[in-house]
Tab-separated table of C-alpha atoms in Angstrom:
chain	number	residue	atom	x	y	z
C	22	MET	CA	-42.922	-30.574	62.749
C	23	THR	CA	-40.049	-31.737	60.925
C	24	ARG	CA	-36.406	-31.546	62.569
C	25	ALA	CA	-35.468	-28.868	60.162
C	26	GLU	CA	-38.657	-26.749	61.046
C	27	ALA	CA	-37.609	-27.308	64.807
C	28	ARG	CA	-34.165	-26.125	64.586
C	29	GLU	CA	-35.531	-23.037	62.738
C	30	ARG	CA	-38.083	-22.293	65.385
C	31	ASN	CA	-35.436	-22.638	67.940
C	32	ARG	CA	-32.948	-20.536	65.918
C	33	ARG	CA	-35.599	-17.679	65.853
C	34	ALA	CA	-36.434	-18.071	69.412
C	35	LEU	CA	-32.855	-17.890	70.562
C	36	LEU	CA	-31.963	-14.716	68.345
C	37	ASP	CA	-35.259	-12.727	69.433
C	38	ALA	CA	-33.796	-13.625	73.090
C	39	ALA	CA	-30.650	-12.690	72.207
C	40	PHE	CA	-32.004	-9.008	71.000
C	41	GLN	CA	-33.363	-8.474	74.125
C	42	VAL	CA	-30.508	-9.398	76.236
C	43	VAL	CA	-27.635	-8.129	74.391
C	44	SER	CA	-29.328	-4.926	74.112
C	45	ARG	CA	-29.543	-4.543	77.591
C	46	ASP	CA	-26.633	-6.151	78.922
C	47	GLY	CA	-23.864	-6.112	76.270
C	48	TYR	CA	-20.703	-7.920	76.681
C	49	GLN	CA	-22.256	-9.170	80.241
C	50	ALA	CA	-25.240	-10.882	78.744
C	51	LYS	CA	-25.262	-14.361	79.921
C	52	LEU	CA	-26.068	-17.310	77.800
C	53	GLU	CA	-28.349	-18.883	80.589
C	54	GLU	CA	-30.779	-15.942	80.323
C	55	ILE	CA	-31.059	-15.876	76.394
C	56	ALA	CA	-31.661	-20.046	76.533
C	57	GLU	CA	-34.400	-19.339	79.550
C	58	ARG	CA	-36.027	-16.673	77.503
C	59	ALA	CA	-36.246	-18.720	74.170
C	60	ASP	CA	-37.430	-21.990	76.791
C	61	LEU	CA	-34.151	-23.870	75.616
C	62	THR	CA	-31.018	-24.895	76.899
C	63	THR	CA	-27.424	-23.276	76.433
C	64	GLY	CA	-26.511	-26.645	74.890
C	65	ALA	CA	-28.882	-25.063	72.004
C	66	ILE	CA	-27.003	-22.177	71.771
C	67	TYR	CA	-23.791	-24.211	71.063
C	68	SER	CA	-25.207	-26.229	68.800
C	69	LEU	CA	-27.092	-23.676	66.400
C	70	PHE	CA	-24.417	-20.915	66.778
C	71	GLY	CA	-21.246	-22.203	68.214
C	72	SER	CA	-20.516	-19.751	70.629
C	73	LYS	CA	-21.942	-16.813	72.372
C	74	ASN	CA	-19.583	-14.729	69.821
C	75	GLY	CA	-21.364	-16.747	66.750
C	76	LEU	CA	-24.891	-15.970	68.398
C	77	VAL	CA	-24.084	-12.223	68.492
C	78	VAL	CA	-22.914	-12.012	65.085
C	79	ALA	CA	-25.886	-14.370	63.811
C	80	LEU	CA	-27.946	-11.529	65.743
C	81	VAL	CA	-26.411	-8.673	63.650
C	82	ALA	CA	-26.624	-10.513	60.358
C	83	ASP	CA	-30.518	-10.893	61.284
C	84	TYR	CA	-31.346	-7.544	62.351
C	85	LEU	CA	-29.715	-6.010	59.254
C	86	ARG	CA	-30.848	-8.656	56.613
C	87	PRO	CA	-34.342	-6.930	56.428
C	88	HIS	CA	-33.413	-3.670	56.337
C	89	TYR	CA	-31.023	-3.908	53.038
C	90	GLU	CA	-33.759	-5.938	51.945
C	91	GLU	CA	-36.204	-2.296	52.005
C	92	ILE	CA	-33.297	-0.421	50.524
C	93	GLU	CA	-33.186	-2.614	47.647
C	94	GLN	CA	-37.097	-2.308	47.370
C	95	ALA	CA	-36.799	1.753	48.214
C	96	VAL	CA	-33.885	2.372	45.425
C	97	PRO	CA	-35.372	1.120	42.019
C	98	ALA	CA	-33.113	0.273	39.125
C	99	GLY	CA	-33.135	3.196	36.633
C	100	LEU	CA	-32.260	5.566	38.488
C	101	ASP	CA	-28.972	7.495	38.113
C	102	LEU	CA	-26.264	7.865	41.150
C	103	LEU	CA	-27.788	10.930	42.688
C	104	GLU	CA	-31.237	9.627	42.217
C	105	ALA	CA	-30.476	6.583	44.102
C	106	VAL	CA	-28.582	8.130	46.584
C	107	ASP	CA	-31.559	10.831	47.337
C	108	ALA	CA	-33.912	7.696	47.542
C	109	PHE	CA	-31.387	5.940	49.997
C	110	ALA	CA	-31.059	9.047	52.398
C	111	ARG	CA	-34.839	9.244	52.325
C	112	TYR	CA	-35.581	5.770	53.289
C	113	TYR	CA	-32.842	5.976	56.029
C	114	ARG	CA	-34.496	9.470	57.391
C	115	ARG	CA	-37.816	7.537	57.577
C	116	SER	CA	-36.423	4.562	59.678
C	117	CYS	CA	-35.333	7.050	62.244
C	118	ASP	CA	-39.125	7.367	63.151
C	119	ALA	CA	-39.655	3.359	63.100
C	120	SER	CA	-40.985	2.110	66.228
C	121	ASP	CA	-37.869	0.251	66.791
C	122	ALA	CA	-35.561	2.709	66.171
C	123	ARG	CA	-34.574	3.348	69.802
C	124	SER	CA	-33.851	-0.366	70.233
C	125	GLY	CA	-31.751	-0.701	67.263
C	126	LEU	CA	-29.832	2.458	68.282
C	127	SER	CA	-29.480	0.423	71.717
C	128	LEU	CA	-28.234	-2.630	69.812
C	129	GLN	CA	-25.776	-0.444	67.896
C	130	ILE	CA	-24.040	1.063	70.789
C	131	THR	CA	-24.209	-1.890	72.645
C	132	LEU	CA	-22.389	-3.933	69.743
C	133	LEU	CA	-19.618	-1.116	69.537
C	134	ASP	CA	-18.845	-1.716	73.317
C	135	MET	CA	-18.604	-5.450	72.675
C	136	ALA	CA	-16.764	-5.357	69.850
C	137	LEU	CA	-13.976	-2.906	71.925
C	138	HIS	CA	-14.153	-5.462	75.188
C	139	ASP	CA	-13.164	-8.132	72.680
C	140	PRO	CA	-11.211	-7.690	69.479
C	141	ASP	CA	-12.171	-11.132	67.889
C	142	LEU	CA	-15.717	-10.429	68.030
C	143	GLY	CA	-14.961	-6.908	66.457
C	144	SER	CA	-13.381	-8.673	63.601
C	145	GLN	CA	-16.191	-11.172	63.227
C	146	LEU	CA	-18.791	-8.366	63.446
C	147	ALA	CA	-17.019	-6.354	60.741
C	148	ALA	CA	-16.667	-8.963	58.406
C	149	SER	CA	-20.746	-9.605	58.775
C	150	ILE	CA	-21.455	-6.109	58.150
C	151	ARG	CA	-18.989	-5.586	55.220
C	152	ALA	CA	-20.918	-8.878	53.781
C	153	GLN	CA	-24.331	-7.188	54.213
C	154	GLU	CA	-22.825	-3.912	52.725
C	155	ALA	CA	-21.970	-5.857	49.537
C	156	HIS	CA	-25.730	-5.405	48.673
C	157	LEU	CA	-25.408	-1.388	48.968
C	158	VAL	CA	-22.078	-1.588	46.614
C	159	ALA	CA	-24.224	-3.858	43.848
C	160	LEU	CA	-26.985	-1.246	44.728
C	161	PHE	CA	-24.727	1.780	43.356
C	162	THR	CA	-22.680	-0.047	40.960
C	163	GLY	CA	-23.253	0.725	37.398
C	164	ARG	CA	-25.517	3.711	37.991
C	165	SER	CA	-24.849	6.506	35.719
C	166	HIS	CA	-23.019	9.779	36.826
C	167	ASN	CA	-21.750	12.374	35.087
C	168	GLY	CA	-21.577	10.873	31.662
C	169	GLY	CA	-20.229	7.316	32.919
C	170	VAL	CA	-21.022	4.541	35.277
C	171	VAL	CA	-20.024	3.873	38.931
C	172	THR	CA	-17.529	1.151	39.442
C	173	PRO	CA	-17.674	-1.079	42.200
C	174	HIS	CA	-14.659	0.013	43.444
C	175	GLN	CA	-16.362	3.786	43.544
C	176	ALA	CA	-19.203	2.329	44.971
C	177	GLN	CA	-17.649	0.569	47.890
C	178	ARG	CA	-16.044	4.030	48.506
C	179	LEU	CA	-19.324	5.984	48.384
C	180	VAL	CA	-21.139	2.846	50.654
C	181	THR	CA	-18.628	3.788	53.348
C	182	THR	CA	-19.061	7.217	53.500
C	183	LEU	CA	-22.717	7.172	53.291
C	184	ARG	CA	-22.864	4.923	56.048
C	185	ALA	CA	-20.561	7.166	58.262
C	186	LEU	CA	-22.994	10.054	57.523
C	187	PHE	CA	-26.168	8.373	58.074
C	188	VAL	CA	-25.058	6.429	61.420
C	189	GLY	CA	-23.981	9.764	62.838
C	190	LEU	CA	-27.186	11.762	61.491
C	191	SER	CA	-29.679	9.135	62.903
C	192	GLN	CA	-28.104	8.923	66.026
C	193	GLY	CA	-28.992	12.607	66.266
C	194	VAL	CA	-32.242	12.290	65.205
C	195	ILE	CA	-33.074	9.719	67.358
C	196	LEU	CA	-31.562	11.182	70.472
C	197	GLY	CA	-32.704	14.650	69.529
C	198	LEU	CA	-29.538	15.929	68.582
C	199	ALA	CA	-30.286	16.892	65.086
C	200	ASP	CA	-33.053	19.732	64.619
C	201	GLY	CA	-34.372	20.337	61.364
C	202	ALA	CA	-32.785	16.903	59.962
C	203	ASP	CA	-35.570	15.864	58.312
C	204	GLU	CA	-35.912	13.915	54.651
C	205	GLN	CA	-34.775	16.951	52.632
C	206	TYR	CA	-31.617	17.298	54.919
C	207	PHE	CA	-30.551	13.538	54.780
C	208	ALA	CA	-30.929	13.755	50.863
C	209	ASP	CA	-29.151	17.133	50.734
C	210	ALA	CA	-26.262	15.828	52.596
C	211	ALA	CA	-26.219	12.533	50.576
C	212	ARG	CA	-26.521	14.078	47.538
C	213	SER	CA	-23.419	16.369	48.150
C	214	LEU	CA	-21.410	13.738	49.062
C	215	ALA	CA	-21.907	11.391	46.010
C	216	SER	CA	-21.350	14.904	44.000
C	217	ASP	CA	-17.946	15.338	44.988
C	218	MET	CA	-15.831	14.190	42.730
C	219	SER	CA	-12.830	13.708	44.641
C	220	LEU	CA	-14.754	10.805	46.181
C	221	ILE	CA	-16.192	9.559	43.161
C	222	ASP	CA	-13.329	9.802	40.639
C	223	ARG	CA	-10.301	9.604	42.674
C	224	ASP	CA	-9.641	5.892	42.253
C	225	ALA	CA	-11.500	5.622	39.119
C	226	ASP	CA	-8.428	3.899	37.557
C	227	ALA	CA	-7.354	1.888	40.620
C	228	SER	CA	-8.478	-1.533	39.234
C-alpha cells in the first residue's frame, strides 16, 4: 500500500468513526473515542484534519457529496425548471425512506446543536454547505421557465427556499409528523414555490 493509499484509508476510517460518535454525542464527542474506533491515534486526526472542527466540517462534506451526485443523476438536462424541481422533490422524498434516513436526521440535529455552541464551527459548516449547494444552483441555472431562462442569482434564491421546504418536510416524514406527505405532495409543494414569480423574478435584474 502506498503512502497516499494509507492516508486515504485512515481518512476514511476516521470519517466513518466520526459519523457514529458525533451523531451520538454532538459537541461532547471525544477525539479519543473517534481515533480508537478507527484504530488510529488522535495525532492522525490532527494530521489529516487539523482540528476537531476540521474533522466535523470534512464529515459534513463527505456526508453530503454523494447526495448531490445522486441529485444530479435524478434531475437530467433537458427538463424545464418546473420539471427539474419536480424530479428533485421526488428524489428528496424517496430519500426519507432510505435505511440511513434516521441516522442522517440525527446528524443534522446534532450539527445544529454543535453550531449553536461553537459559532466558529457554525461559520465553517455554513461555508461548507454553501459550497455543496453550488451544485444545485448550477443544476437549476439555465433551465427554461415562462419564456426565459433561470439566472444563477434566481437559482440561488430558489435553492435556499427549496432547502428550507425539504428539510422541514423530511424531518416531519421521518418523525411521523407529516401524514400524507408522499412524492406527489413534495412535488406539488416544490412546483408551487418555483411557480411563484415573486420568488423567481423579483431580482431578475439584480446583477
